[in-house]
PDB file of C-alpha atoms in Angstrom:
ATOM      1  CA  MET W   1       0.000   0.000   0.000  1.00 40.00           C
ATOM      2  CA  TYR W   2       2.817   2.421   0.864  1.00 34.00           C
ATOM      3  CA  ARG W   3       4.504   1.770  -2.471  1.00 41.00           C
ATOM      4  CA  PHE W   4       1.202   2.273  -4.279  1.00 32.00           C
ATOM      5  CA  LEU W   5       0.565   5.616  -2.523  1.00 32.00           C
ATOM      6  CA  SER W   6       4.121   6.725  -3.224  1.00 39.00           C
ATOM      7  CA  ALA W   7       3.768   5.882  -6.893  1.00 39.00           C
ATOM      8  CA  ALA W   8       0.432   7.707  -7.058  1.00 35.00           C
ATOM      9  CA  ALA W   9       1.916  10.778  -5.406  1.00 35.00           C
ATOM     10  CA  VAL W  10       4.833  10.787  -7.833  1.00 35.00           C
ATOM     11  CA  SER W  11       2.475  10.376 -10.788  1.00 37.00           C
ATOM     12  CA  LEU W  12       0.287  13.207  -9.541  1.00 36.00           C
ATOM     13  CA  GLY W  13       3.338  15.374  -9.012  1.00 38.00           C
ATOM     14  CA  ILE W  14       4.383  14.766 -12.610  1.00 38.00           C
ATOM     15  CA  ALA W  15       0.861  15.195 -14.037  1.00 39.00           C
ATOM     16  CA  ILE W  16       0.057  18.516 -12.408  1.00 40.00           C
ATOM     17  CA  PRO W  17       3.113  20.404 -13.691  1.00 40.00           C
ATOM     18  CA  ALA W  18       2.568  18.852 -17.085  1.00 39.00           C
ATOM     19  CA  ALA W  19      -1.052  20.016 -17.100  1.00 40.00           C
ATOM     20  CA  ALA W  20      -0.320  23.421 -15.645  1.00 40.00           C
ATOM     21  CA  HIS W  21       0.761  26.404 -17.668  1.00 46.00           C
ATOM     22  CA  SER W  22       1.075  30.060 -16.965  1.00 51.00           C
ATOM     23  CA  GLY W  23      -2.240  31.426 -15.735  1.00 75.00           C
ATOM     24  CA  SER W  24      -4.251  33.408 -18.231  1.00 91.00           C
ATOM     25  CA  PRO W  25      -7.686  35.002 -18.519  1.00 96.00           C
ATOM     26  CA  TYR W  26     -10.188  33.889 -21.147  1.00 97.00           C
ATOM     27  CA  ILE W  27     -13.621  34.742 -22.500  1.00 97.00           C
ATOM     28  CA  GLY W  28     -16.104  32.686 -24.449  1.00 97.00           C
ATOM     29  CA  ILE W  29     -19.590  32.158 -25.798  1.00 98.00           C
ATOM     30  CA  GLU W  30     -21.736  29.015 -25.616  1.00 98.00           C
ATOM     31  CA  ALA W  31     -24.998  27.903 -27.205  1.00 98.00           C
ATOM     32  CA  GLY W  32     -26.987  24.730 -27.539  1.00 98.00           C
ATOM     33  CA  LEU W  33     -30.193  22.790 -27.038  1.00 98.00           C
ATOM     34  CA  SER W  34     -31.947  22.526 -23.688  1.00 97.00           C
ATOM     35  CA  SER W  35     -34.694  20.304 -22.287  1.00 96.00           C
ATOM     36  CA  GLY W  36     -36.635  20.923 -19.082  1.00 96.00           C
ATOM     37  CA  ARG W  37     -37.810  18.454 -16.494  1.00 95.00           C
ATOM     38  CA  SER W  38     -41.586  18.678 -15.896  1.00 96.00           C
ATOM     39  CA  ASN W  39     -43.088  20.650 -13.013  1.00 97.00           C
ATOM     40  CA  ASP W  40     -46.248  20.287 -10.925  1.00 96.00           C
ATOM     41  CA  VAL W  41     -49.021  22.866 -11.289  1.00 97.00           C
ATOM     42  CA  ASP W  42     -51.138  23.921  -8.297  1.00 97.00           C
ATOM     43  CA  GLU W  43     -54.475  25.734  -8.579  1.00 96.00           C
ATOM     44  CA  VAL W  44     -56.141  28.337  -6.351  1.00 95.00           C
ATOM     45  CA  ALA W  45     -59.920  28.472  -6.935  1.00 96.00           C
ATOM     46  CA  ASP W  46     -62.024  31.488  -5.937  1.00 96.00           C
ATOM     47  CA  PHE W  47     -65.830  31.363  -6.276  1.00 95.00           C
ATOM     48  CA  ALA W  48     -68.315  34.213  -6.742  1.00 94.00           C
ATOM     49  CA  ALA W  49     -72.134  33.997  -6.677  1.00 92.00           C
ATOM     50  CA  SER W  50     -74.371  36.380  -8.642  1.00 93.00           C
ATOM     51  CA  GLN W  51     -78.151  36.870  -8.908  1.00 89.00           C
ATOM     52  CA  ASP W  52     -80.814  39.522  -9.320  1.00 85.00           C
ATOM     53  CA  PRO W  53     -80.229  41.885  -6.363  1.00 87.00           C
ATOM     54  CA  ALA W  54     -83.944  42.708  -6.193  1.00 83.00           C
ATOM     55  CA  LEU W  55     -84.770  39.141  -5.163  1.00 86.00           C
ATOM     56  CA  PRO W  56     -84.111  37.401  -1.828  1.00 85.00           C
ATOM     57  CA  SER W  57     -80.481  36.449  -1.335  1.00 85.00           C
ATOM     58  CA  GLY W  58     -79.477  32.899  -2.079  1.00 84.00           C
ATOM     59  CA  PRO W  59     -76.764  30.955  -0.265  1.00 84.00           C
ATOM     60  CA  ALA W  60     -73.166  32.156  -0.482  1.00 83.00           C
ATOM     61  CA  GLY W  61     -70.883  30.459  -2.971  1.00 81.00           C
ATOM     62  CA  PRO W  62     -68.414  27.727  -1.980  1.00 88.00           C
ATOM     63  CA  ASP W  63     -65.359  28.638   0.062  1.00 90.00           C
ATOM     64  CA  ASP W  64     -62.202  29.381  -1.886  1.00 92.00           C
ATOM     65  CA  GLN W  65     -59.926  26.351  -2.143  1.00 93.00           C
ATOM     66  CA  GLU W  66     -56.325  25.464  -2.937  1.00 95.00           C
ATOM     67  CA  PHE W  67     -55.422  22.296  -4.832  1.00 96.00           C
ATOM     68  CA  ASP W  68     -51.841  21.009  -4.809  1.00 96.00           C
ATOM     69  CA  ASP W  69     -50.305  18.913  -7.605  1.00 96.00           C
ATOM     70  CA  VAL W  70     -53.292  19.216  -9.940  1.00 97.00           C
ATOM     71  CA  PHE W  71     -51.436  18.987 -13.242  1.00 97.00           C
ATOM     72  CA  ILE W  72     -48.022  18.172 -14.639  1.00 96.00           C
ATOM     73  CA  VAL W  73     -46.593  20.580 -17.208  1.00 96.00           C
ATOM     74  CA  PRO W  74     -43.972  19.059 -19.550  1.00 96.00           C
ATOM     75  CA  TYR W  75     -41.659  21.259 -21.607  1.00 96.00           C
ATOM     76  CA  ASP W  76     -40.728  21.411 -25.266  1.00 95.00           C
ATOM     77  CA  LYS W  77     -37.097  21.499 -26.346  1.00 95.00           C
ATOM     78  CA  GLY W  78     -35.545  24.953 -26.134  1.00 97.00           C
ATOM     79  CA  TYR W  79     -32.231  26.763 -26.157  1.00 97.00           C
ATOM     80  CA  ASP W  80     -29.437  27.638 -23.738  1.00 98.00           C
ATOM     81  CA  VAL W  81     -26.935  30.448 -24.340  1.00 98.00           C
ATOM     82  CA  ALA W  82     -24.202  31.922 -22.157  1.00 98.00           C
ATOM     83  CA  VAL W  83     -21.292  34.334 -22.056  1.00 98.00           C
ATOM     84  CA  ILE W  84     -18.357  33.286 -19.884  1.00 98.00           C
ATOM     85  CA  GLY W  85     -15.172  34.867 -18.633  1.00 97.00           C
ATOM     86  CA  GLY W  86     -12.632  33.424 -16.280  1.00 96.00           C
ATOM     87  CA  TYR W  87      -9.062  32.707 -15.282  1.00 97.00           C
ATOM     88  CA  ASP W  88      -7.143  29.538 -16.064  1.00 94.00           C
ATOM     89  CA  PHE W  89      -4.815  28.623 -13.184  1.00 93.00           C
ATOM     90  CA  GLY W  90      -3.519  25.551 -14.989  1.00 86.00           C
ATOM     91  CA  ILE W  91      -5.438  22.579 -13.651  1.00 92.00           C
ATOM     92  CA  ILE W  92      -8.240  24.640 -12.116  1.00 95.00           C
ATOM     93  CA  ARG W  93     -10.359  27.336 -13.755  1.00 96.00           C
ATOM     94  CA  LEU W  94     -12.668  29.841 -12.112  1.00 97.00           C
ATOM     95  CA  GLU W  95     -15.219  31.573 -14.309  1.00 97.00           C
ATOM     96  CA  LEU W  96     -18.221  33.865 -14.261  1.00 98.00           C
ATOM     97  CA  GLU W  97     -21.109  32.731 -16.432  1.00 98.00           C
ATOM     98  CA  LEU W  98     -24.105  34.812 -17.529  1.00 98.00           C
ATOM     99  CA  GLY W  99     -26.692  32.581 -19.153  1.00 97.00           C
ATOM    100  CA  GLN W 100     -30.264  32.176 -20.257  1.00 97.00           C
ATOM    101  CA  ARG W 101     -32.276  29.072 -21.083  1.00 97.00           C
ATOM    102  CA  SER W 102     -35.833  28.923 -22.423  1.00 97.00           C
ATOM    103  CA  VAL W 103     -38.276  26.057 -23.050  1.00 97.00           C
ATOM    104  CA  GLY W 104     -41.906  26.058 -24.158  1.00 96.00           C
ATOM    105  CA  LEU W 105     -44.841  24.848 -22.040  1.00 95.00           C
ATOM    106  CA  ARG W 106     -46.715  21.837 -23.413  1.00 92.00           C
ATOM    107  CA  ASP W 107     -50.237  20.509 -22.807  1.00 91.00           C
ATOM    108  CA  LEU W 108     -51.057  19.766 -19.182  1.00 94.00           C
ATOM    109  CA  LYS W 109     -51.312  16.210 -17.904  1.00 95.00           C
ATOM    110  CA  PRO W 110     -53.431  15.146 -14.908  1.00 96.00           C
ATOM    111  CA  ASP W 111     -51.677  14.764 -11.569  1.00 95.00           C
ATOM    112  CA  GLU W 112     -52.810  13.666  -8.108  1.00 94.00           C
ATOM    113  CA  THR W 113     -55.721  16.091  -7.547  1.00 96.00           C
ATOM    114  CA  ALA W 114     -56.891  16.764 -11.110  1.00 97.00           C
ATOM    115  CA  ASP W 115     -60.080  14.707 -10.671  1.00 96.00           C
ATOM    116  CA  SER W 116     -60.842  16.417  -7.362  1.00 96.00           C
ATOM    117  CA  LEU W 117     -60.499  19.902  -8.886  1.00 96.00           C
ATOM    118  CA  ILE W 118     -62.667  19.083 -11.912  1.00 97.00           C
ATOM    119  CA  GLU W 119     -65.379  17.437  -9.781  1.00 96.00           C
ATOM    120  CA  THR W 120     -65.408  20.417  -7.387  1.00 96.00           C
ATOM    121  CA  LEU W 121     -65.710  22.906 -10.234  1.00 96.00           C
ATOM    122  CA  ASN W 122     -68.472  21.033 -12.070  1.00 97.00           C
ATOM    123  CA  SER W 123     -70.470  20.725  -8.850  1.00 95.00           C
ATOM    124  CA  ALA W 124     -70.028  24.379  -7.851  1.00 95.00           C
ATOM    125  CA  LEU W 125     -70.644  25.746 -11.359  1.00 96.00           C
ATOM    126  CA  ASN W 126     -73.678  23.537 -12.000  1.00 96.00           C
ATOM    127  CA  ARG W 127     -72.152  22.100 -15.167  1.00 96.00           C
ATOM    128  CA  PRO W 128     -74.136  20.614 -16.808  1.00 96.00           C
ATOM    129  CA  SER W 129     -77.440  21.908 -15.403  1.00 95.00           C
ATOM    130  CA  GLN W 130     -80.770  20.139 -15.192  1.00 94.00           C
ATOM    131  CA  ALA W 131     -84.363  21.312 -15.520  1.00 92.00           C
ATOM    132  CA  PRO W 132     -85.896  23.455 -14.131  1.00 92.00           C
ATOM    133  CA  ASP W 133     -82.616  25.406 -14.277  1.00 94.00           C
ATOM    134  CA  PRO W 134     -82.819  28.040 -17.040  1.00 92.00           C
ATOM    135  CA  GLY W 135     -81.307  26.929 -20.337  1.00 90.00           C
ATOM    136  CA  ALA W 136     -80.562  23.379 -19.113  1.00 94.00           C
ATOM    137  CA  PRO W 137     -78.233  21.598 -19.800  1.00 96.00           C
ATOM    138  CA  GLY W 138     -76.291  24.805 -20.506  1.00 95.00           C
ATOM    139  CA  LEU W 139     -72.498  24.659 -20.444  1.00 97.00           C
ATOM    140  CA  ALA W 140     -71.058  21.161 -20.574  1.00 97.00           C
ATOM    141  CA  ALA W 141     -69.014  19.619 -17.774  1.00 97.00           C
ATOM    142  CA  LEU W 142     -65.394  20.701 -17.605  1.00 97.00           C
ATOM    143  CA  THR W 143     -62.711  18.227 -18.653  1.00 96.00           C
ATOM    144  CA  ILE W 144     -58.929  18.344 -18.554  1.00 93.00           C
ATOM    145  CA  GLY W 145     -58.989  19.758 -22.078  1.00 92.00           C
ATOM    146  CA  ASP W 146     -60.442  22.987 -20.656  1.00 95.00           C
ATOM    147  CA  PHE W 147     -57.245  23.698 -18.732  1.00 94.00           C
ATOM    148  CA  GLU W 148     -54.071  24.848 -20.430  1.00 91.00           C
ATOM    149  CA  LEU W 149     -50.987  26.981 -19.962  1.00 91.00           C
ATOM    150  CA  SER W 150     -49.141  28.747 -22.746  1.00 89.00           C
ATOM    151  CA  GLY W 151     -45.877  30.556 -23.239  1.00 93.00           C
ATOM    152  CA  LYS W 152     -42.350  29.738 -22.168  1.00 95.00           C
ATOM    153  CA  MET W 153     -40.365  29.063 -19.028  1.00 97.00           C
ATOM    154  CA  ARG W 154     -37.220  31.212 -19.004  1.00 97.00           C
ATOM    155  CA  ALA W 155     -34.381  31.337 -16.515  1.00 98.00           C
ATOM    156  CA  ARG W 156     -31.555  33.849 -16.523  1.00 98.00           C
ATOM    157  CA  SER W 157     -28.595  33.163 -14.280  1.00 98.00           C
ATOM    158  CA  ALA W 158     -25.340  34.587 -12.974  1.00 98.00           C
ATOM    159  CA  MET W 159     -23.098  31.743 -11.833  1.00 98.00           C
ATOM    160  CA  ILE W 160     -19.573  31.321 -10.481  1.00 98.00           C
ATOM    161  CA  ASP W 161     -18.093  28.028 -11.711  1.00 98.00           C
ATOM    162  CA  ALA W 162     -15.089  26.036 -10.491  1.00 98.00           C
ATOM    163  CA  LEU W 163     -13.765  23.590 -13.085  1.00 98.00           C
ATOM    164  CA  LEU W 164     -11.082  20.905 -12.892  1.00 97.00           C
ATOM    165  CA  ASP W 165      -9.112  20.265 -16.106  1.00 96.00           C
ATOM    166  CA  LEU W 166      -7.705  16.878 -17.101  1.00 95.00           C
ATOM    167  CA  PRO W 167      -5.459  16.975 -20.198  1.00 94.00           C
ATOM    168  CA  VAL W 168      -5.852  13.820 -22.296  1.00 94.00           C
ATOM    169  CA  ALA W 169      -3.746  14.806 -25.299  1.00 90.00           C
ATOM    170  CA  LYS W 170      -1.484  17.613 -26.443  1.00 89.00           C
ATOM    171  CA  ARG W 171      -4.413  19.806 -27.487  1.00 93.00           C
ATOM    172  CA  ALA W 172      -7.412  18.074 -25.848  1.00 96.00           C
ATOM    173  CA  THR W 173      -8.733  18.535 -22.321  1.00 96.00           C
ATOM    174  CA  LEU W 174     -11.609  17.009 -20.391  1.00 97.00           C
ATOM    175  CA  TYR W 175     -13.110  18.996 -17.539  1.00 98.00           C
ATOM    176  CA  ALA W 176     -15.798  18.805 -14.880  1.00 98.00           C
ATOM    177  CA  GLY W 177     -17.067  20.986 -12.094  1.00 98.00           C
ATOM    178  CA  GLY W 178     -19.965  22.918 -10.692  1.00 97.00           C
ATOM    179  CA  GLY W 179     -21.301  26.353 -10.069  1.00 98.00           C
ATOM    180  CA  TYR W 180     -23.421  28.393  -7.692  1.00 98.00           C
ATOM    181  CA  GLY W 181     -25.217  31.662  -8.194  1.00 98.00           C
ATOM    182  CA  ARG W 182     -28.562  33.374  -8.686  1.00 98.00           C
ATOM    183  CA  SER W 183     -31.427  32.586 -11.051  1.00 98.00           C
ATOM    184  CA  TRP W 184     -34.268  34.773 -12.297  1.00 98.00           C
ATOM    185  CA  VAL W 185     -37.195  32.738 -13.624  1.00 98.00           C
ATOM    186  CA  ARG W 186     -40.109  34.089 -15.666  1.00 97.00           C
ATOM    187  CA  ALA W 187     -43.272  32.277 -16.816  1.00 96.00           C
ATOM    188  CA  LEU W 188     -47.064  32.724 -16.830  1.00 95.00           C
ATOM    189  CA  GLY W 189     -46.592  36.505 -16.829  1.00 94.00           C
ATOM    190  CA  ASP W 190     -44.892  36.349 -13.405  1.00 97.00           C
ATOM    191  CA  SER W 191     -41.299  36.119 -12.170  1.00 97.00           C
ATOM    192  CA  ASP W 192     -39.299  34.960  -9.152  1.00 98.00           C
ATOM    193  CA  SER W 193     -35.659  34.459  -8.159  1.00 98.00           C
ATOM    194  CA  ALA W 194     -33.704  31.955  -6.085  1.00 98.00           C
ATOM    195  CA  TRP W 195     -30.205  30.643  -5.390  1.00 98.00           C
ATOM    196  CA  ALA W 196     -29.229  28.245  -8.171  1.00 98.00           C
ATOM    197  CA  TRP W 197     -26.619  25.537  -8.728  1.00 98.00           C
ATOM    198  CA  GLN W 198     -25.344  23.461 -11.627  1.00 98.00           C
ATOM    199  CA  TYR W 199     -22.822  20.822 -12.616  1.00 97.00           C
ATOM    200  CA  ILE W 200     -20.844  20.712 -15.844  1.00 98.00           C
ATOM    201  CA  ILE W 201     -18.959  18.068 -17.840  1.00 98.00           C
ATOM    202  CA  GLY W 202     -17.174  18.952 -21.051  1.00 98.00           C
ATOM    203  CA  ALA W 203     -14.225  18.741 -23.407  1.00 98.00           C
ATOM    204  CA  ARG W 204     -12.099  21.390 -25.153  1.00 96.00           C
ATOM    205  CA  TYR W 205      -9.750  21.254 -28.106  1.00 97.00           C
ATOM    206  CA  LYS W 206      -7.112  23.923 -28.784  1.00 95.00           C
ATOM    207  CA  VAL W 207      -7.093  24.898 -32.457  1.00 96.00           C
ATOM    208  CA  SER W 208      -4.492  27.651 -31.992  1.00 95.00           C
ATOM    209  CA  ASP W 209      -2.479  29.321 -29.244  1.00 91.00           C
ATOM    210  CA  HIS W 210      -5.501  31.431 -28.325  1.00 94.00           C
ATOM    211  CA  VAL W 211      -8.647  29.712 -29.635  1.00 97.00           C
ATOM    212  CA  GLU W 212     -10.368  26.632 -28.232  1.00 97.00           C
ATOM    213  CA  LEU W 213     -13.509  24.807 -29.339  1.00 98.00           C
ATOM    214  CA  GLY W 214     -15.528  22.719 -26.939  1.00 97.00           C
ATOM    215  CA  VAL W 215     -18.653  20.750 -26.127  1.00 98.00           C
ATOM    216  CA  LYS W 216     -20.323  20.495 -22.751  1.00 97.00           C
ATOM    217  CA  HIS W 217     -23.255  19.060 -20.840  1.00 98.00           C
ATOM    218  CA  ARG W 218     -24.799  21.290 -18.190  1.00 97.00           C
ATOM    219  CA  TYR W 219     -27.423  20.371 -15.595  1.00 98.00           C
ATOM    220  CA  PHE W 220     -29.006  23.525 -14.167  1.00 98.00           C
ATOM    221  CA  ASN W 221     -31.245  23.819 -11.091  1.00 98.00           C
ATOM    222  CA  SER W 222     -32.897  27.196 -10.494  1.00 98.00           C
ATOM    223  CA  GLY W 223     -33.672  26.577  -6.831  1.00 97.00           C
ATOM    224  CA  ILE W 224     -37.273  26.758  -5.583  1.00 97.00           C
ATOM    225  CA  VAL W 225     -39.262  29.455  -7.379  1.00 97.00           C
ATOM    226  CA  ARG W 226     -42.969  30.260  -7.654  1.00 97.00           C
ATOM    227  CA  VAL W 227     -44.738  31.853 -10.605  1.00 97.00           C
ATOM    228  CA  ARG W 228     -48.493  32.411 -10.789  1.00 95.00           C
ATOM    229  CA  GLN W 229     -50.722  33.216 -13.736  1.00 94.00           C
ATOM    230  CA  GLN W 230     -53.471  35.833 -13.578  1.00 92.00           C
ATOM    231  CA  GLU W 231     -56.985  34.616 -12.841  1.00 93.00           C
ATOM    232  CA  ILE W 232     -58.767  32.561 -15.489  1.00 95.00           C
ATOM    233  CA  ALA W 233     -62.583  32.741 -15.368  1.00 96.00           C
ATOM    234  CA  TYR W 234     -64.806  29.661 -15.722  1.00 97.00           C
ATOM    235  CA  ASP W 235     -68.518  30.404 -16.140  1.00 97.00           C
ATOM    236  CA  GLY W 236     -71.251  28.547 -14.342  1.00 96.00           C
ATOM    237  CA  ASN W 237     -74.822  27.658 -15.325  1.00 96.00           C
ATOM    238  CA  PRO W 238     -77.777  29.358 -13.593  1.00 94.00           C
ATOM    239  CA  ASN W 239     -79.231  27.318 -10.759  1.00 94.00           C
ATOM    240  CA  ARG W 240     -82.934  27.852  -9.916  1.00 93.00           C
ATOM    241  CA  LEU W 241     -83.541  28.077  -6.176  1.00 91.00           C
ATOM    242  CA  THR W 242     -86.638  28.772  -4.123  1.00 88.00           C
ATOM    243  CA  ILE W 243     -86.058  31.248  -1.280  1.00 87.00           C
ATOM    244  CA  ASP W 244     -89.003  32.177   0.969  1.00 84.00           C
ATOM    245  CA  GLY W 245     -91.405  31.023  -1.751  1.00 85.00           C
ATOM    246  CA  THR W 246     -89.670  33.068  -4.447  1.00 90.00           C
ATOM    247  CA  ASP W 247     -87.791  31.496  -7.357  1.00 90.00           C
ATOM    248  CA  ILE W 248     -84.381  32.990  -7.944  1.00 92.00           C
ATOM    249  CA  ASP W 249     -81.677  32.140 -10.490  1.00 93.00           C
ATOM    250  CA  GLN W 250     -78.235  32.117  -8.952  1.00 93.00           C
ATOM    251  CA  THR W 251     -75.006  31.626 -10.935  1.00 95.00           C
ATOM    252  CA  ILE W 252     -71.667  30.695  -9.412  1.00 95.00           C
ATOM    253  CA  ASP W 253     -68.502  31.415 -11.409  1.00 96.00           C
ATOM    254  CA  ALA W 254     -64.967  30.289 -10.622  1.00 97.00           C
ATOM    255  CA  PHE W 255     -61.662  32.112 -10.987  1.00 97.00           C
ATOM    256  CA  LEU W 256     -58.565  29.915 -11.115  1.00 96.00           C
ATOM    257  CA  ARG W 257     -54.955  30.976 -10.606  1.00 96.00           C
ATOM    258  CA  PRO W 258     -52.514  28.316 -11.901  1.00 96.00           C
ATOM    259  CA  GLU W 259     -49.205  28.260 -10.059  1.00 96.00           C
ATOM    260  CA  ILE W 260     -45.888  26.536 -10.697  1.00 96.00           C
ATOM    261  CA  GLU W 261     -43.806  26.147  -7.545  1.00 94.00           C
ATOM    262  CA  GLY W 262     -40.610  24.138  -7.380  1.00 96.00           C
ATOM    263  CA  GLU W 263     -37.219  23.755  -8.994  1.00 97.00           C
ATOM    264  CA  PHE W 264     -36.871  24.555 -12.688  1.00 97.00           C
ATOM    265  CA  ARG W 265     -34.353  22.005 -13.976  1.00 97.00           C
ATOM    266  CA  THR W 266     -32.776  21.797 -17.419  1.00 98.00           C
ATOM    267  CA  ARG W 267     -30.214  19.683 -19.223  1.00 97.00           C
ATOM    268  CA  SER W 268     -28.296  21.394 -21.988  1.00 98.00           C
ATOM    269  CA  TYR W 269     -25.882  20.170 -24.663  1.00 98.00           C
ATOM    270  CA  MET W 270     -23.780  23.048 -25.889  1.00 98.00           C
ATOM    271  CA  ALA W 271     -20.923  24.080 -28.147  1.00 98.00           C
ATOM    272  CA  SER W 272     -18.296  26.520 -26.864  1.00 97.00           C
ATOM    273  CA  LEU W 273     -15.881  28.996 -28.410  1.00 98.00           C
ATOM    274  CA  LEU W 274     -13.142  30.305 -26.086  1.00 97.00           C
ATOM    275  CA  TYR W 275     -10.421  32.873 -26.545  1.00 97.00           C
ATOM    276  CA  ASN W 276      -7.381  32.746 -24.264  1.00 94.00           C
ATOM    277  CA  PHE W 277      -5.409  35.953 -23.753  1.00 93.00           C
TER     278      PHE W 277
END
């Protein structure tokens, strides 16, 4: 064991000077394709009752409710771009990265409480209605197809990365490391920020004394953020009630606020162009 450790130490002592070179600053640009891991969608439901104010008052509408994990929102493929600048110490590099990734929102899929939300809404909104309700059957029962989100999920970030270089040939280098920083996420017309982290694996090839080309894989985690869409109205059917011997038609409408809360996570495969000073 002692001989093995001694040999390893000698090998490491030879490898590090061979890998190291005079420290130098560098800048670069990166771009590539990105895919996002799906997120859960919660819903906040507010109810409002309306009727002819000249008639006796009917019962109040249902209490407002919150539903967790109603839908799952998958993401389309998107893009990831970044500008980097750092200092190469030889075997270790430290760099500042300013990046942005964007993916589109796809059709919602049912999650744990989707059935509960839809049943609650159809019951409260009297959908469909039955005689003697005016205009029965009126609006049809809601289904999952009546719920959708549109737009994109975007995350800007400012990260500080620490990367370990491993030369594998005269001009080729493998590297790996991670970063920590701040993310600013925007979706559904809302925005939030959180502390973010990422890990990186890549390879670079020196095509001249100053220019390097590279490829990299980056896993990015925005930290826990929350974005909420503005209220979406769902109309109810009139419900005929008899109050103190008087028939009244009361309608209950719902106002839903979809919300995405959690970590926005992406995997990106990128090409890099670096210039060493």
